[in-house]
Amino acid sequence: MEYLELLINKDKWDALPPDLKGLVRYAVMADMQWRWIDLNSKDLVEIQRLGVQVFQTPPEILRAQLDAWDKIIDKYTHDPRVGPFFKKVLDSQKAWASRVVPWKVRIYVPNIYAYEKYWAK
C-alpha cells in the first residue's frame, strides 16, 4: 500500500498567490496519479511473477453487486435510526456520480483495443 501526499507549511501556502496554488495543486495531482499508475503496474507484474493469478470480475458479478447494493440502499433509507443521514449522504454521492460517471464513460478512451493489439496473449 502506498501513501501519496504532500505536506506544506500553512503559512507558506497561504502566502502563495491563487495562480501558484493552482499550479501546485495540478502538478501534485498529476505527479501522484503517474506515481500511482507506475507503482501499481509494477506491483501487478511482480505478484504475477510470484504466481498470483489476477482475474477481472465478470460483468454478471458486478451487476449482482449493484442489485445487492440497491437492497441495502432501500433497507437503510427506510431505517428510522439512520435513514435521514444515510439518505443525505447517498443523495450527495448520487449527485456527484450522475455528473462524473457519464463524463468518464464519454471522455475516457477504452484501452482494451491497444491491449488486445499489443499485449494480449
XYZ file of C-alpha atoms in Angstrom:
121
model
C 0.000 0.000 0.000
C 1.355 3.392 -0.867
C 0.545 6.790 0.512
C 0.940 9.703 -1.831
C 0.647 13.034 -0.109
C 2.275 16.412 0.024
C 2.542 18.386 3.244
C 3.016 22.145 3.003
C 3.566 24.687 5.737
C 0.235 26.523 6.079
C 1.818 29.972 6.378
C 3.860 29.360 3.212
C 0.780 28.025 1.409
C -1.351 30.981 2.464
C 1.342 33.350 1.190
C 1.145 31.937 -2.350
C -0.994 33.770 -4.918
C -4.001 31.848 -6.282
C -2.366 31.109 -9.651
C 0.644 29.444 -7.992
C -1.636 27.470 -5.673
C -3.423 26.207 -8.776
C -0.141 25.184 -10.387
C 0.969 23.339 -7.256
C -2.385 21.539 -6.977
C -2.272 20.463 -10.618
C 1.392 19.400 -10.523
C 0.904 17.388 -7.335
C -2.234 15.719 -8.663
C -0.577 14.793 -11.964
C 2.586 13.562 -10.253
C 0.655 11.458 -7.748
C -1.539 9.959 -10.471
C 1.501 8.935 -12.509
C 3.243 7.539 -9.416
C 0.120 5.548 -8.537
C -0.065 4.105 -12.064
C 3.664 3.342 -12.058
C 3.696 1.672 -8.632
C 0.556 -0.377 -9.188
C 1.596 -1.586 -12.637
C 4.995 -2.691 -11.252
C 3.268 -4.430 -8.352
C 0.973 -6.299 -10.737
C 3.954 -7.580 -12.731
C 5.685 -8.649 -9.503
C 2.759 -10.529 -7.974
C 2.135 -12.306 -11.273
C 5.839 -13.258 -11.399
C 5.340 -14.800 -7.958
C 2.480 -16.916 -9.286
C -0.540 -14.889 -8.222
C -3.372 -15.182 -10.719
C -5.283 -11.951 -11.319
C -8.810 -12.083 -12.663
C -11.221 -9.391 -13.728
C -14.594 -9.571 -12.023
C -17.147 -10.873 -14.548
C -19.931 -8.458 -15.572
C -22.659 -10.703 -14.097
C -20.981 -10.496 -10.668
C -20.708 -6.700 -10.929
C -24.383 -6.464 -11.887
C -25.322 -8.719 -8.937
C -23.325 -6.434 -6.633
C -25.301 -3.447 -7.892
C -28.575 -5.315 -7.286
C -27.417 -6.178 -3.751
C -26.452 -2.530 -3.185
C -29.950 -1.444 -4.244
C -31.377 -3.685 -1.488
C -29.016 -2.175 1.090
C -29.971 1.322 -0.030
C -33.656 0.502 0.349
C -33.144 -1.050 3.792
C -31.103 1.792 5.276
C -33.042 4.598 3.633
C -36.157 3.365 5.429
C -34.451 2.661 8.771
C -35.590 5.471 11.119
C -32.312 5.304 13.109
C -30.044 6.083 10.143
C -32.370 6.845 7.261
C -32.201 10.646 7.159
C -28.409 10.805 7.402
C -27.959 7.799 5.097
C -30.240 9.415 2.518
C -28.370 12.716 2.764
C -25.022 11.012 2.129
C -26.468 8.812 -0.606
C -28.096 11.767 -2.389
C -24.770 13.621 -2.317
C -22.931 10.605 -3.748
C -25.575 10.094 -6.430
C -25.425 13.759 -7.464
C -21.652 13.568 -7.812
C -21.765 10.236 -9.656
C -24.543 11.395 -12.006
C -22.168 14.103 -13.230
C -18.876 12.198 -13.120
C -19.802 8.750 -14.457
C -21.348 9.921 -17.764
C -18.359 12.228 -18.297
C -15.886 9.421 -17.653
C -17.734 6.971 -19.920
C -17.758 9.521 -22.770
C -14.273 11.001 -22.342
C -12.015 8.075 -21.370
C -10.823 6.192 -24.428
C -11.114 2.422 -23.939
C -7.662 0.883 -23.584
C -8.862 -2.605 -24.497
C -8.067 -2.145 -28.189
C -4.434 -1.250 -27.570
C -4.184 -4.031 -25.004
C -5.549 -6.591 -27.455
C -3.268 -5.364 -30.266
C -0.007 -5.240 -28.320
C -0.174 -7.245 -25.092
C -2.965 -9.839 -25.043
C -1.739 -13.397 -25.311
